[in-house]
Short mmCIF file of C-alpha atoms in Angstrom, two decimals:
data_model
loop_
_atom_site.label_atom_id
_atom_site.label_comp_id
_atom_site.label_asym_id
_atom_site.label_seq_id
_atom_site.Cartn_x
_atom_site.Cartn_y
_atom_site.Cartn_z
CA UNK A 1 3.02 18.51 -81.21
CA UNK A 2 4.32 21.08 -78.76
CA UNK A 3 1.27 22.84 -78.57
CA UNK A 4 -0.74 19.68 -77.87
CA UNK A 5 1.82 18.99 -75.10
CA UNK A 6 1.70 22.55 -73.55
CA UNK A 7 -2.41 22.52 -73.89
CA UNK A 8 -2.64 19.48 -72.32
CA UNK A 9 -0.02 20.16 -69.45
CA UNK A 10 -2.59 23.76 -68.86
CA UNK A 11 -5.67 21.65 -68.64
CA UNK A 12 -4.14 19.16 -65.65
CA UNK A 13 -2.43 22.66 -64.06
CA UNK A 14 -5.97 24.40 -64.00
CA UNK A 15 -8.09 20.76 -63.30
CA UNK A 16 -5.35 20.58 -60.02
CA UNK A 17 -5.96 24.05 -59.12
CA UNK A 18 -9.89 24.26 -59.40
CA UNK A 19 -9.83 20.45 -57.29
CA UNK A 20 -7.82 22.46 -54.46
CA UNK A 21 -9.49 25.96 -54.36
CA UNK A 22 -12.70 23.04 -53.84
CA UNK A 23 -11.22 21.09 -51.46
CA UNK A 24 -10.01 23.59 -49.39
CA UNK A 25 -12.97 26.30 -49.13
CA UNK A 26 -15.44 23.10 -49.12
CA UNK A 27 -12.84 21.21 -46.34
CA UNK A 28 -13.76 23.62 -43.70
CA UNK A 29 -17.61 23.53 -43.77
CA UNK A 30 -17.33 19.95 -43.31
CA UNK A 31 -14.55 20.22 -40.71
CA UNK A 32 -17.14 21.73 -37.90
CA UNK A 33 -19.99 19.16 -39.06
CA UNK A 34 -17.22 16.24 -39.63
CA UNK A 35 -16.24 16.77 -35.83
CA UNK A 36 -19.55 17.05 -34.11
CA UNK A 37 -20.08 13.54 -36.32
CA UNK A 38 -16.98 11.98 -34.66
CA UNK A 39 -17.57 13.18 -31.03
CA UNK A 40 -20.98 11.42 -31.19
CA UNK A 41 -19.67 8.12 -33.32
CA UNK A 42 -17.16 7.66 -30.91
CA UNK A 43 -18.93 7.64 -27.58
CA UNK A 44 -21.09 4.71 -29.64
CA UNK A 45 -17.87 3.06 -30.35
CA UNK A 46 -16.49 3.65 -27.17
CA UNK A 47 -19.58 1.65 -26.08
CA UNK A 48 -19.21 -0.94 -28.62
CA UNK A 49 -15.64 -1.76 -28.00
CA UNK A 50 -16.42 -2.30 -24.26
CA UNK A 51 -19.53 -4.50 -25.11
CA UNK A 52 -17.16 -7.00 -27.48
CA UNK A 53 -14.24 -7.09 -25.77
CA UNK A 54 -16.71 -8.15 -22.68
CA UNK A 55 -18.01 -11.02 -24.84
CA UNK A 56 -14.38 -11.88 -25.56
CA UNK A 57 -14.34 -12.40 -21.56
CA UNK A 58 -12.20 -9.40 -21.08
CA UNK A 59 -12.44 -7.11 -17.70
CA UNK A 60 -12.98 -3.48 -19.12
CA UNK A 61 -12.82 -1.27 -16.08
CA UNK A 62 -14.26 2.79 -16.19
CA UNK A 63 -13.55 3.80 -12.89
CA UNK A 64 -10.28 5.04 -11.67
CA UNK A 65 -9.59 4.11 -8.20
CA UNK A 66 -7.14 6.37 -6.28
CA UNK A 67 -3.84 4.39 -4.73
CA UNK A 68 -5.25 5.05 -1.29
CA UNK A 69 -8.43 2.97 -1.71
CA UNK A 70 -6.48 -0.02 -3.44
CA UNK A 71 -3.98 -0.12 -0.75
CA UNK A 72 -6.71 -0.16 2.19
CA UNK A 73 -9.44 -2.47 -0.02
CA UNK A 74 -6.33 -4.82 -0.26
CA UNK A 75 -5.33 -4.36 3.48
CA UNK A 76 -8.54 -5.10 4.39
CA UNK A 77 -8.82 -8.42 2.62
CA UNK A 78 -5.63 -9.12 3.51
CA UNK A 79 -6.85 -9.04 7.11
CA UNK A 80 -10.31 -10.62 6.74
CA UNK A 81 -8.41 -13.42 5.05
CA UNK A 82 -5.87 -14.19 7.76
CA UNK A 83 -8.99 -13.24 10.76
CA UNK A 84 -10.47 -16.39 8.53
CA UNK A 85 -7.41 -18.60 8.52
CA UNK A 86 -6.76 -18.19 12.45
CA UNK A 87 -10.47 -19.10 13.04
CA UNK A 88 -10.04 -22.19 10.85
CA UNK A 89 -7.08 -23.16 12.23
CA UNK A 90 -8.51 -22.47 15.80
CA UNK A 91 -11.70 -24.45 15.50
CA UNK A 92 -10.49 -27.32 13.77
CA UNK A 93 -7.65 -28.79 15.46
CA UNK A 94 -8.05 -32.02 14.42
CA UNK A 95 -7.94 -31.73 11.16
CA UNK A 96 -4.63 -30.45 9.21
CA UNK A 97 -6.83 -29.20 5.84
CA UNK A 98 -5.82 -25.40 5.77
CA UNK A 99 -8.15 -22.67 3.21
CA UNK A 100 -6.50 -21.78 0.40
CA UNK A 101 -4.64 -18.38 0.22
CA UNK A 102 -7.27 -15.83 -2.08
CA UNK A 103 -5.64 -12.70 -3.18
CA UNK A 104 -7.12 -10.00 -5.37
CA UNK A 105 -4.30 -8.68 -7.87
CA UNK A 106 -5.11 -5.42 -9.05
CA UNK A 107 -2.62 -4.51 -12.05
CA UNK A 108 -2.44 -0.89 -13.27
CA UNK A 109 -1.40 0.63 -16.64
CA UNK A 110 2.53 0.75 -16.84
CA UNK A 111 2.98 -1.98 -14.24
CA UNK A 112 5.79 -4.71 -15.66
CA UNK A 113 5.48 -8.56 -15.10
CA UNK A 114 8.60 -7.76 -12.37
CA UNK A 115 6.20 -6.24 -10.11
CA UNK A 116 3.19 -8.72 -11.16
CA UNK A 117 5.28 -11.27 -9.88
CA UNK A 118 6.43 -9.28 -6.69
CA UNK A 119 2.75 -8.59 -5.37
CA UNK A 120 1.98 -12.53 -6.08
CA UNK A 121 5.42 -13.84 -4.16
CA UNK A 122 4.58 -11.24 -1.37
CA UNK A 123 0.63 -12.49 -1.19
CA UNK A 124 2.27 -16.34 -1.05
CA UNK A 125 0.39 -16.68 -4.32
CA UNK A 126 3.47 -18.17 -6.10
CA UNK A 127 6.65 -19.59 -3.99
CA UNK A 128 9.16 -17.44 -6.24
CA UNK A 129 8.73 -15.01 -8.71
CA UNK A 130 12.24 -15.49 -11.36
CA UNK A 131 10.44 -18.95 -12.15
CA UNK A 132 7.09 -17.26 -12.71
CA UNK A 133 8.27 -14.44 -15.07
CA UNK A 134 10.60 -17.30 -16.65
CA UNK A 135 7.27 -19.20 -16.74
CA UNK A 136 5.24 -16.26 -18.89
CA UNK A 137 8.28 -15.10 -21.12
CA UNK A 138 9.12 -19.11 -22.22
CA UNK A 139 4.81 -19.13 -22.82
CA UNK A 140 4.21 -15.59 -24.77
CA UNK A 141 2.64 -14.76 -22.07
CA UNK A 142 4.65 -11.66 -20.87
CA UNK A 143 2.53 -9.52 -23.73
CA UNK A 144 -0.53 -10.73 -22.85
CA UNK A 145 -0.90 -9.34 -19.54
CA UNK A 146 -4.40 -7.30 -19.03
CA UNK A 147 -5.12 -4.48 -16.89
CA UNK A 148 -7.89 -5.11 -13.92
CA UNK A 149 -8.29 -6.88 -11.10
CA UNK A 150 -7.78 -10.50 -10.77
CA UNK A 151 -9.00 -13.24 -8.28
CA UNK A 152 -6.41 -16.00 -7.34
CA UNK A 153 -5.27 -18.02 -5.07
CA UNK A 154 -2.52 -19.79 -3.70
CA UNK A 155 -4.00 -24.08 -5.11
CA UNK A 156 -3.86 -22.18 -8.68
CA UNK A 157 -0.49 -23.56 -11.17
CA UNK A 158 1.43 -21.22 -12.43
CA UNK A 159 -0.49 -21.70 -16.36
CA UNK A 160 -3.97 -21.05 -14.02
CA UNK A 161 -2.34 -17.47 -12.81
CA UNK A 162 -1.02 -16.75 -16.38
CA UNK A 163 -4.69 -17.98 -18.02
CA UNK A 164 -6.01 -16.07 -15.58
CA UNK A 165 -4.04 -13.04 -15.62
CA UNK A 166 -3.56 -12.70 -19.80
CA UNK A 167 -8.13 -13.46 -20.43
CA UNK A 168 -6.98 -16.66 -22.15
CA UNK A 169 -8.62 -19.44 -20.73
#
């Protein structure tokens, strides 16, 4: 019986070692193929992922814009808007209907719903910003925030801006 015991315990030592001396000389042939493979699949799925999660309705954005050109594209709307407003206003005394405030919120990788909620309060999208991150933490939506740029205004309700803001409408 110990014989038999000791024959078989050889047979699984040499089976392990043959399956590794394998595995590792025929491991890095495939390593150099196995990465040229992956490189290609993934610019394919790279492309796929941005084609479904466009269906979905998400905003997948591939270019980088540098701070300077968001803060004078956002400048300049900011102006054109209020240039709009004063003409309004200025042509149309008699009556008291004013435009609604349109603001385009651009949030970045890393930003937190504290400064979401800043940039809306300071554009007059929201009237103040504790009850709108109160508003998206009591509603799951604080997790749900995407990154891009979002058009809004200041007629939206608070569940528009967080629909709007989290691709869930």
């Amino acid at each position: 019986m110990k014989q038999i015991v000791r024959a078989f315990a050889l047979g699984i030592l040499t089976a392990t070692v043959l399956l590794g001396v394998i595995y590792f000389f025929d491991n890095d042939n495939d390593d150099v193929v196995g990465e040229q493979n992956t490189a290609e699949n993934n610019v394919m799925d790279l492309e796929e992922m941005i084609e479904e999660l466009e269906m979905n309705g998400y905003y997948v954005s591939t270019e980088e814009p540098t701070d300077e050109q968001d803060l004078t594209e956002t400048e300049t709307q900011k102006e054109s808007t209020e240039n709009e407003s004063e003409n309004e206003s200025g042509s149309d005394t008699d009556t008291e209907t004013t435009a609604p405030e349109t603001f385009n919120l651009t949030i970045e990788s890393g930003m937190t719903i504290s400064q979401v909620a800043e940039s809306l309060e300071n554009a007059n999208i929201i009237e103040d910003r504790e009850v709108f991150i109160t508003y998206l933490n009591d509603n799951d939506y604080g997790t749900n925030i995407q990154i891009g740029e979002f058009e809004l205004n200041s007629e939206m309700t608070l569940q528009e801006i967080a629909d709007t803001i989290a691709n869930q409408n």
